[in-house]
Coordinates of C-alpha atoms in Angstrom, one line a residue:
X1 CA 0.0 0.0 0.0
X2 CA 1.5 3.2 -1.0
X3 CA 1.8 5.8 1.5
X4 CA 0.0 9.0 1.7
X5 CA 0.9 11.8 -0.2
X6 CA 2.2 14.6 1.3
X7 CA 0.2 18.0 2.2
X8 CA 0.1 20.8 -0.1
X9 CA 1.8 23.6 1.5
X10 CA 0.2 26.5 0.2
X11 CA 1.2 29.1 -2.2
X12 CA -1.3 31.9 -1.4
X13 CA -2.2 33.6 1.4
X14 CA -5.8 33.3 2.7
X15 CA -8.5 35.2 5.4
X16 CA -6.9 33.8 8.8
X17 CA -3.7 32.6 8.3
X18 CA -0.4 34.1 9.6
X19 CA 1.8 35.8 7.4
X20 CA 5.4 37.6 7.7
X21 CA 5.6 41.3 6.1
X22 CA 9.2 42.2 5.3
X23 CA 9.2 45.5 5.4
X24 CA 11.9 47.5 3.2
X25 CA 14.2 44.6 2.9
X26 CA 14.7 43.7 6.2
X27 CA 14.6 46.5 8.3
X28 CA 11.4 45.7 9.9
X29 CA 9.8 41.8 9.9
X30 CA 6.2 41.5 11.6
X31 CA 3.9 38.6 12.0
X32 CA 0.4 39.1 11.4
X33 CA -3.1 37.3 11.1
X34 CA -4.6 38.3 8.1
X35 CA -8.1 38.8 9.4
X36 CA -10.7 41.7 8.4
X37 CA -9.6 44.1 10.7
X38 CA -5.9 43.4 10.5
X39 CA -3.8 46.6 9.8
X40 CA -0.4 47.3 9.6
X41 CA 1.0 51.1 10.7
X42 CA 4.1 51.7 7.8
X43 CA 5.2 55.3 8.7
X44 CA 2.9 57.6 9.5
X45 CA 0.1 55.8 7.5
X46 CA -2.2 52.3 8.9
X47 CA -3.1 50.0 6.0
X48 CA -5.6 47.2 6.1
X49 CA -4.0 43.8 5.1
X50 CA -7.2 42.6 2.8
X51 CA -5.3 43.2 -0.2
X52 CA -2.8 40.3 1.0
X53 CA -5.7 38.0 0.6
X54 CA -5.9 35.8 -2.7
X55 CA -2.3 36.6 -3.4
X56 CA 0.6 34.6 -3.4
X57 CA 3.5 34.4 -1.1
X58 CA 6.9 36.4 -2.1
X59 CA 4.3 39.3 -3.5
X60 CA 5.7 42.9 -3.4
X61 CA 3.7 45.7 -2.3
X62 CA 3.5 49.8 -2.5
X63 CA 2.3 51.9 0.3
X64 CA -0.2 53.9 -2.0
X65 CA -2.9 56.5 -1.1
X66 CA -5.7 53.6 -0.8
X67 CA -3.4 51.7 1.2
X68 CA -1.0 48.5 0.1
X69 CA -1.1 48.3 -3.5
X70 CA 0.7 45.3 -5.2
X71 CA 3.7 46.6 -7.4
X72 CA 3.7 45.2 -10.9
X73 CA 6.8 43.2 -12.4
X74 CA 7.7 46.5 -14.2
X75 CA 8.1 48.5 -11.3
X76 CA 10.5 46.0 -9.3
X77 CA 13.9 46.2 -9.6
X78 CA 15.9 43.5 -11.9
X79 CA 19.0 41.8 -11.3
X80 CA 20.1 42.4 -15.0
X81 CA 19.7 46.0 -14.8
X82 CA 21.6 46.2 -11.2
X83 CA 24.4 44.2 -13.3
X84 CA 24.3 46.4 -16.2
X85 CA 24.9 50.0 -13.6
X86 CA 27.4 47.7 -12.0
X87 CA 29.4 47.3 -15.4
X88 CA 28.8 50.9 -16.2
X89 CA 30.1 51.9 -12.6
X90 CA 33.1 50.4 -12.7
X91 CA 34.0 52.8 -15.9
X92 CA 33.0 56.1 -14.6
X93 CA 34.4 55.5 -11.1
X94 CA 37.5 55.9 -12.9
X95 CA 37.0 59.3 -13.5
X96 CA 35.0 60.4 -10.3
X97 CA 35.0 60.0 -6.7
X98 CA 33.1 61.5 -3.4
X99 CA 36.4 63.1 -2.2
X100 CA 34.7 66.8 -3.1
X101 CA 31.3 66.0 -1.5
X102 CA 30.6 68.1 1.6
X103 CA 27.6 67.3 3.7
X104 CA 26.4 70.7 4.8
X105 CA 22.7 70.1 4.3
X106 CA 22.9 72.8 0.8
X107 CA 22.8 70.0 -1.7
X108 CA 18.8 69.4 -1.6
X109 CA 16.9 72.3 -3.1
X110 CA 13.7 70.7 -2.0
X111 CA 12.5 71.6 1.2
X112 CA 10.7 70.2 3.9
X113 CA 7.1 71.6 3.0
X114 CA 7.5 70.9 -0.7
X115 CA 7.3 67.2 -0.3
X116 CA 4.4 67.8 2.1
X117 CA 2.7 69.9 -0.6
X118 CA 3.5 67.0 -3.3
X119 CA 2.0 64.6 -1.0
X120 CA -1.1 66.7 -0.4
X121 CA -1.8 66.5 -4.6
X122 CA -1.5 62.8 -4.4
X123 CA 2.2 62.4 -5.6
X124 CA 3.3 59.0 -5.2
X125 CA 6.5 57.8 -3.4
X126 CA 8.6 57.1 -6.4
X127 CA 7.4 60.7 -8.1
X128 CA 8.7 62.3 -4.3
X129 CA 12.2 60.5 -4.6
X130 CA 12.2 61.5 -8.6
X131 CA 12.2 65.0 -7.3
X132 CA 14.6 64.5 -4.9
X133 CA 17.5 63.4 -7.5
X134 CA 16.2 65.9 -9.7
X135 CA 16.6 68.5 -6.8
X136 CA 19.6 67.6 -5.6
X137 CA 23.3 69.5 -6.6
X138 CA 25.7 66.2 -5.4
X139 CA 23.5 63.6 -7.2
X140 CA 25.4 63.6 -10.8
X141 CA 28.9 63.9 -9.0
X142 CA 28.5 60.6 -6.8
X143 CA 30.0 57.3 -8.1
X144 CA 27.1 54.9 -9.3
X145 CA 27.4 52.6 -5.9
X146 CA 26.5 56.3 -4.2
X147 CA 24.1 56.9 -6.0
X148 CA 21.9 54.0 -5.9
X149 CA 22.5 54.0 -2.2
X150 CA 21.1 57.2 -2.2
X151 CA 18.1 56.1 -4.0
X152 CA 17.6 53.3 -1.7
X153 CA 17.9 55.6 1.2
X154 CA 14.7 58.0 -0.3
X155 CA 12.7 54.8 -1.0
X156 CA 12.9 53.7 2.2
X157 CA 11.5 57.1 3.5
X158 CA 9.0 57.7 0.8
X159 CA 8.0 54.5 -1.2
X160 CA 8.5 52.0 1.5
X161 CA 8.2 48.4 0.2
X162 CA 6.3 45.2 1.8
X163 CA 7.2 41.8 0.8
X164 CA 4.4 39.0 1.5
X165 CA 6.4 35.9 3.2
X166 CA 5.0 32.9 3.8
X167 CA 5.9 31.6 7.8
X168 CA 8.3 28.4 7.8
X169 CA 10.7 27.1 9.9
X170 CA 13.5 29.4 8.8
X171 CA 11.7 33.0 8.3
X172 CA 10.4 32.4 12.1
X173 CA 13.6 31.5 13.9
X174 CA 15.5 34.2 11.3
X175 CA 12.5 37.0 12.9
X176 CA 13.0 35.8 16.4
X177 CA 16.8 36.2 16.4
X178 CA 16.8 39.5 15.0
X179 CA 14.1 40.6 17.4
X180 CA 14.0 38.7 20.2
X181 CA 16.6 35.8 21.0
X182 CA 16.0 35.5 24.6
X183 CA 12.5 33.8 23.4
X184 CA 14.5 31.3 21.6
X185 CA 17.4 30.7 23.6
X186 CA 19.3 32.4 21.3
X187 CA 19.5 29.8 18.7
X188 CA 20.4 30.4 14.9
X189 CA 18.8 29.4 11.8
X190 CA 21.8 27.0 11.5
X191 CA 21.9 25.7 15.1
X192 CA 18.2 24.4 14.5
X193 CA 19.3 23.0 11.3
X194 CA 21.8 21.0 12.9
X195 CA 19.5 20.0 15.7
X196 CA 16.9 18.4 13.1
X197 CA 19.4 17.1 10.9
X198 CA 21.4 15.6 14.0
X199 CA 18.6 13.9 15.7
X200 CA 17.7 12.4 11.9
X201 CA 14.5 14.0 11.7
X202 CA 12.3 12.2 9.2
X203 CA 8.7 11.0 8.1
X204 CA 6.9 8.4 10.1
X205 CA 8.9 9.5 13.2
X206 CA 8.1 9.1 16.8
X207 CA 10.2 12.1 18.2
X208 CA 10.6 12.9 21.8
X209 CA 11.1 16.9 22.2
X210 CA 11.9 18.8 25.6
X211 CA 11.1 22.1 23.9
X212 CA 11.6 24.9 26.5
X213 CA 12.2 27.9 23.3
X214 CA 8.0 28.7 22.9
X215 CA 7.9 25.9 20.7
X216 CA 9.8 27.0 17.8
X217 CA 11.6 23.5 17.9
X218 CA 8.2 21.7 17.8
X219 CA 7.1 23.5 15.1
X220 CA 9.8 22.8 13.1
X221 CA 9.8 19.0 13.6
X222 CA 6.3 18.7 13.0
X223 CA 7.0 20.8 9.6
X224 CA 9.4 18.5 8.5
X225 CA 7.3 15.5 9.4
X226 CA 4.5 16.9 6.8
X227 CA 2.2 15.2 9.0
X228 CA 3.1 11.2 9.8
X229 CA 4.4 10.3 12.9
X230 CA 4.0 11.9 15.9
X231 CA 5.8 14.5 18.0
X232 CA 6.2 14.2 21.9
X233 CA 6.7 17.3 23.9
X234 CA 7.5 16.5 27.3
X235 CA 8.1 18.8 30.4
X236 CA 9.1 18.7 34.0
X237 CA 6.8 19.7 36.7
X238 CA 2.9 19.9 36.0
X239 CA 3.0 23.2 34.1
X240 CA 3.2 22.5 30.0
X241 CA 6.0 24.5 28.6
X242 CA 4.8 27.1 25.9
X243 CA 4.6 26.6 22.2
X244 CA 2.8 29.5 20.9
X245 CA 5.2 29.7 18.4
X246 CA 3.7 26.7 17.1
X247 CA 0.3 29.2 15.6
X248 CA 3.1 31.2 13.3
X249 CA 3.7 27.7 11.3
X250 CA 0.0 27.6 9.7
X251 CA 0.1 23.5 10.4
X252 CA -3.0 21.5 8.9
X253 CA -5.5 20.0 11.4
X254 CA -3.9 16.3 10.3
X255 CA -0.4 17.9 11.6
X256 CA -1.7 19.8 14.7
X257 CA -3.2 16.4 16.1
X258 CA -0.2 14.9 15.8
X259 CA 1.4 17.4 18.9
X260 CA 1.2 16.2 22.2
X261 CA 2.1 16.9 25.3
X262 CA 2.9 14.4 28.2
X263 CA 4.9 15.4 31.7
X264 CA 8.4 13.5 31.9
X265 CA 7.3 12.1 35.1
X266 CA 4.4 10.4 33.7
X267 CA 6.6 8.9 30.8
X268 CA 9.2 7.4 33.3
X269 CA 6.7 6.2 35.9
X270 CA 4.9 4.2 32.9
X271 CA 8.1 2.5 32.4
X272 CA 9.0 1.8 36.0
X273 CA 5.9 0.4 36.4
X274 CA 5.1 -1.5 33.1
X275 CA 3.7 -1.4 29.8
X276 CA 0.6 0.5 31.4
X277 CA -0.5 3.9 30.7
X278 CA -1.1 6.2 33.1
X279 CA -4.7 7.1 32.1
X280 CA -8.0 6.1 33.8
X281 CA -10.5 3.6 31.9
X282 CA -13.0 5.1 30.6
X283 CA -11.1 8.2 29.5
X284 CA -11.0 9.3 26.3
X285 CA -7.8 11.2 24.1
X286 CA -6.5 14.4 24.4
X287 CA -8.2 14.4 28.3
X288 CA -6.3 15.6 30.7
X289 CA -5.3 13.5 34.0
X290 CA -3.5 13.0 37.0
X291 CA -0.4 11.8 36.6
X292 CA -0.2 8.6 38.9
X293 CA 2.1 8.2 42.0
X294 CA 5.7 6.7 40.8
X295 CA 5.9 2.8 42.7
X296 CA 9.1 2.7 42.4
X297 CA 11.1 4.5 45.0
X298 CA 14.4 5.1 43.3
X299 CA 12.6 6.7 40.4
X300 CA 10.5 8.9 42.6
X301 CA 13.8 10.3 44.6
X302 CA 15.4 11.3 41.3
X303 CA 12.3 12.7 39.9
X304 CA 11.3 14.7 43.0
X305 CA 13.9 17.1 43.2
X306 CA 13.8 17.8 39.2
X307 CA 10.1 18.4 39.6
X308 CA 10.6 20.5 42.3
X309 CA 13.5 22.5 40.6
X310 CA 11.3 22.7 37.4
X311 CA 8.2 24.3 38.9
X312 CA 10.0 27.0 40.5
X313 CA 11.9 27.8 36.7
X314 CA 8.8 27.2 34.8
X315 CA 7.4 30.2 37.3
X316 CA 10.2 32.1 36.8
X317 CA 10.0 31.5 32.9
X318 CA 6.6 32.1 32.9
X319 CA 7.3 35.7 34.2
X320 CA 9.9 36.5 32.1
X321 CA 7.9 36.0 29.0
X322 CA 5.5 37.8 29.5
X323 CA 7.4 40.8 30.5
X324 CA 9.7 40.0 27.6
X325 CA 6.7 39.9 24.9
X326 CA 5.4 43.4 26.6
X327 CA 9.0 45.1 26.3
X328 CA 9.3 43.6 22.7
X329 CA 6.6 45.1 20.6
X330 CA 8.4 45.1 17.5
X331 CA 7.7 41.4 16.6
X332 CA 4.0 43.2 15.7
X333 CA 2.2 39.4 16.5
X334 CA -1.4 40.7 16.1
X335 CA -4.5 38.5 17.4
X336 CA -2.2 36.8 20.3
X337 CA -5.6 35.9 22.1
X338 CA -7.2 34.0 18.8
X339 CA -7.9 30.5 18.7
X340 CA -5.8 28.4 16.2
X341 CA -8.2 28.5 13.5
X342 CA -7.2 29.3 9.8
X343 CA -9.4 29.1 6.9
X344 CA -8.6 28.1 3.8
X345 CA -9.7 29.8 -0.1
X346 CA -12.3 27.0 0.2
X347 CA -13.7 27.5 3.4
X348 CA -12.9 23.9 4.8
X349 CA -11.0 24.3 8.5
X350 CA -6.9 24.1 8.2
X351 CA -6.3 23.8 12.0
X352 CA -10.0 24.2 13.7
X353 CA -11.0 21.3 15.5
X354 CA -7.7 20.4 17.2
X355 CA -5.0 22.5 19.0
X356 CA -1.4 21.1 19.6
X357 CA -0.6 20.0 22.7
X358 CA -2.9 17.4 23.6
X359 CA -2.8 14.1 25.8
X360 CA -2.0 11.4 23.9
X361 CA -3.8 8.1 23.4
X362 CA -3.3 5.3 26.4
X363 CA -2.7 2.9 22.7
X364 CA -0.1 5.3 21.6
X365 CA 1.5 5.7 25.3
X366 CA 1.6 1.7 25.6
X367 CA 3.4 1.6 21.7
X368 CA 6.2 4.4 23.2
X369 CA 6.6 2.1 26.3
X370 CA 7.9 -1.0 24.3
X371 CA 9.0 0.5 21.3
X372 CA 10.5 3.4 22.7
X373 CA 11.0 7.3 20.5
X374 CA 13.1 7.1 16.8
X375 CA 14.8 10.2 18.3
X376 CA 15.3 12.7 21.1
X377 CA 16.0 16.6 20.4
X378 CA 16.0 18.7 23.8
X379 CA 16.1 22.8 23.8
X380 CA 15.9 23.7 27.3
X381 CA 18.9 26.7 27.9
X382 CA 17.7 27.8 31.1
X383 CA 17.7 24.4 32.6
X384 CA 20.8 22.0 33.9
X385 CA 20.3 19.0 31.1
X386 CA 22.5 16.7 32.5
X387 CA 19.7 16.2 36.1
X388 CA 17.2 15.1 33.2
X389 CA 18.6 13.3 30.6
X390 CA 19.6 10.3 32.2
X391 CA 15.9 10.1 32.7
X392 CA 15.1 11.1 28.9
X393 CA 17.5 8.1 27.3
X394 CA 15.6 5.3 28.5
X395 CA 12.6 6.1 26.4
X396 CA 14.3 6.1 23.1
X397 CA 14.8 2.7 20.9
X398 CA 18.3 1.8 20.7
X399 CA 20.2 3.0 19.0
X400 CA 18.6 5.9 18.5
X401 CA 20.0 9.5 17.8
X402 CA 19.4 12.3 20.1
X403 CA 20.8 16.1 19.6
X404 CA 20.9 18.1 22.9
X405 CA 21.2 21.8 22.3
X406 CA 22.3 24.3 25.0
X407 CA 23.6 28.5 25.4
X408 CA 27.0 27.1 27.2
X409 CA 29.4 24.8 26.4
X410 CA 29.7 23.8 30.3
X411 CA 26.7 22.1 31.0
X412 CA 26.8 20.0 27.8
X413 CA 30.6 19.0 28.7
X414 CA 29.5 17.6 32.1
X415 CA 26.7 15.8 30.4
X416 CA 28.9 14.3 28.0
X417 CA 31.3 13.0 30.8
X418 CA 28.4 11.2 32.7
X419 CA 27.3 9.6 29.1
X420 CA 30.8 8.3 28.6
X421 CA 31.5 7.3 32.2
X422 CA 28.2 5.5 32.2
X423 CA 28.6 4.0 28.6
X424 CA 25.0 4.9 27.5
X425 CA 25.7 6.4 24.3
X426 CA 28.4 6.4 21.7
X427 CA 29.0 9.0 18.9
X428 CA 29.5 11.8 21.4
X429 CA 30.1 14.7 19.5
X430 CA 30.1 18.5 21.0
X431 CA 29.6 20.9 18.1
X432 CA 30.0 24.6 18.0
X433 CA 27.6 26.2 14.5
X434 CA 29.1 28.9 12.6
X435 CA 27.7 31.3 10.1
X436 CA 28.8 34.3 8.5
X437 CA 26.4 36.0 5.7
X438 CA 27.8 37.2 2.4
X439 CA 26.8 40.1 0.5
X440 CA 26.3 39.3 -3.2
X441 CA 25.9 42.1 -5.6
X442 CA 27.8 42.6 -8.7
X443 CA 31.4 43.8 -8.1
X444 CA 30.7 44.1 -4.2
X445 CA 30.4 40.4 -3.1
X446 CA 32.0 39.9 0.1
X447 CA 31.6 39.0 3.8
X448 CA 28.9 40.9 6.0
X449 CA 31.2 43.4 7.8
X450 CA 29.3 42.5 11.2
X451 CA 28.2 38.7 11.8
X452 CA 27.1 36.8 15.1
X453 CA 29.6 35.1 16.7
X454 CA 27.6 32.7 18.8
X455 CA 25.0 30.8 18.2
X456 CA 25.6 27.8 21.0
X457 CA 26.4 24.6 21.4
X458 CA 25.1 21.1 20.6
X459 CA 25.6 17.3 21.8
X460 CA 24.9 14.6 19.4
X461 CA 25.4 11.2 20.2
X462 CA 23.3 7.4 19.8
X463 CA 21.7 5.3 22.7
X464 CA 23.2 2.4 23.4
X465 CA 22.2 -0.9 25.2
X466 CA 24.3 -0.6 28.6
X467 CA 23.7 -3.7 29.9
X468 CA 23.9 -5.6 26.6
X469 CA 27.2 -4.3 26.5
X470 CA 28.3 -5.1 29.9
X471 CA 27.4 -8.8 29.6
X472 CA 29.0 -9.2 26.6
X473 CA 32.6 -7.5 28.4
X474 CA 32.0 -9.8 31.4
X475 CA 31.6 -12.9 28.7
X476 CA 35.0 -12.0 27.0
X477 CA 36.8 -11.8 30.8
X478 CA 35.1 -15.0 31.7
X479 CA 36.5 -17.1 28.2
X480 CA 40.0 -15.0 28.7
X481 CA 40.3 -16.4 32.1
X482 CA 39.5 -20.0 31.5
X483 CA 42.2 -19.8 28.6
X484 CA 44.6 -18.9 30.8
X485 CA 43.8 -21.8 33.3
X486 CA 43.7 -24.6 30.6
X487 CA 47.3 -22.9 29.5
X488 CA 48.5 -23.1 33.0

């Protein structure tokens, strides 16, 4: 039987989806639900987003008199003709520099009330920075790489530009770093990369995710799964850690119900105690219930003190969020309080009747218990890893991957030494990411003169059998011994 196709991912936007305006390349990125009275404020003028709807993603739009007004394949700017004043540049900045410029504020003829006058008879932004050129004494003595800085400097102002993106794993972490990395734990674009490709992220995966970054790390798995297997997120404590990052993804319904949520302490009490879930008879899934008293007395002494430890930082997170998403308005996520329902050009429900983060089945539970999770990622900066993931291993199949991502290098060196000293993993492997961005123009590609130096650290390494391996070593003593007596 042939598998299931994948899902469609969509190519236009439509009334209640999220979307990700790029303002003027770059210099301002904003997440937005595109319902009827969404409206974006671009300079001193609010525009309604309707005219996003029905179009496709990686649009261009104007800000016009009537509001966003999609720019025509004419008016945007081509890569042939950038090449072309980049050919013709590098002959006439033989003859001319900026040495002779003075910037004394004399060079622009056009004052202050003029452009307000042109923009009270309905002159457009490209007409206002026409004038300006036209208007200004330095223009025709700048090298060509001046001067088109200088128009993209007036555009900016005057004819800002809005680019339609569609929300995927990389727009959302690249928006987050550049706005707010303390929500994410400061992880790059290429850290999370590494994490998925690490922990051998794949279709028809069971993955096991401590996700302690608002979700950003579920999202992504559950992107890449397309919507087969299923995606664990477990916590300490009783309080769920938050994923409403998770609504930025637009996920299908089929994709949402395959997020839960389960507490680590339930996990590891279900497999002290058996192949039984911890779930009531007669209830039903995606109920919520109390987790049962761990039997087993070792297992409840090292879960205690974590749970105890977790419910004060999970308060303490908690707190910081929300002060964080107050102090951080520039991430512009409009309709925070909505409920994760998107609808489609045809009406029919993308994520409507289910919301991520639900319990998961007691058949599902029983199949983790004696199969164990395909693959472990865990995300938790703010959080000692190395007190939890000796409890986290045992769930996974063996060999099985796992990619532990953390802001310093010291905690994931001591949680290395206790996997090798305790020989439950092999393929230990501490990596440091590293990016640097290039700019790519004609004549002027070369490295971005500032770049992020950090972007954390991650453990990678495979689950072993322990005591597999331990008979076996005892096995080869045992045969080396009795050769040596029958020798002697």
């Amino acid at each position: 039987m042939d598998p299931p196709p994948p899902p469609a991912i969509p190519r236009e936007a439509w009334e209640g989806c999220s979307v990700l305006l790029d303002i003027n390349d770059g210099d301002r990125l904003a997440f937005f639900r595109l319902t009827p009275a969404a409206t974006v404020k671009i300079g001193n003028k609010t525009c309604s987003l309707q005219p996003l709807v029905g179009r496709p993603f990686g649009s261009l739009f104007s800000v016009g008199a009537d509001g966003l007004v999609p720019c025509a394949a004419a008016d945007a700017p081509s890569r042939d003709d950038s090449m072309q004043d980049g050919a013709d540049g590098q002959v006439q900045d033989e003859t001319r520099d900026n040495r002779s410029l003075v910037d004394n504020n004399t060079a622009q003829n056009l004052s202050s009330d003029d452009i307000e006058a042109m923009k009270r008879d309905g002159a457009t932004g490209d007409e206002i920075v026409e004038a300006l050129i036209a208007n200004s004494s330095t223009f025709g003595k700048k090298t060509v790489f001046s001067q088109e800085k200088y128009k993209l400097k007036k555009q900016k102002k005057y004819a800002p530009k809005v680019l339609l993106r569609r929300p995927s794993t990389r727009s959302i972490c690249e928006t987050y770093f550049k706005k707010s990395p303390a929500r994410i734990g400061f992880m790059r674009v290429d850290t999370l990369s590494l994490l998925l490709s690490m922990a051998n992220i794949g279709p028809y995966s069971d993955v096991l995710v401590v996700d302690m970054v608002g979700g950003l790390i579920v999202g992504a798995v559950a992107e890449r799964l397309g919507g087969t297997g299923y995606v664990c997120s477990t916590y300490l404590g009783t309080v769920p850690s938050s994923i409403d990052i998770i609504r930025m993804y637009n996920l299908s319904s089929d994709m949402v119900s395959r997020i839960v949520q389960v507490p680590l302490s339930e996990l590891c009490s279900m497999q002290s105690s058996g192949n039984t879930p911890l779930v009531l008879n007669g209830s039903t899934e995606g109920e919520v219930v109390e987790p049962v008293v761990v039997q087993d007395e070792d297992a409840q002494a090292s879960l205690a003190q974590a749970v105890d430890t977790a419910d004060e930082k999970a308060q303490l997170s908690t707190e910081q969020t929300t002060d964080m998403e107050v102090s951080k308005p520039s991430l512009d996520v409009q309709d925070e309080n909505s409920s994760f329902e998107c609808k489609g050009g045809d009406g029919d429900s993308i994520a409507s009747k289910s919301k991520p983060g639900k319990a998961p089945s007691p058949e599902k539970m029983k199949y983790w218990n004696e199969h164990g999770f395909s693959s472990l990622i865990v995300a938790a900066p703010g959080h000692e890893v190395e007190s939890f993931v000796a409890d986290l291993l045992p769930l996974l199949s063996y060999s099985a991957p796992f990619a532990i991502y953390h802001q310093y290098l010291e905690p994931l060196a001591k949680c290395m030494h206790t996997l090798q000293v305790s020989k439950r993993a092999i393929g230990l492997q501490l990596s440091e990411p590293w990016l640097r961005e290039y700019q790519v123009l004609p004549s002027r590609t070369h490295p971005h003169m500032q770049m992020n130096a950090f972007g954390g650290y991650i453990l990678s390494g495979i689950r072993i059998q322990r005591e597999q391996t331990e008979i076996s070593m005892l096995t080869m003593d045992n045969i080396e011994y009795k050769d040596m007596s029958i020798a002697d």
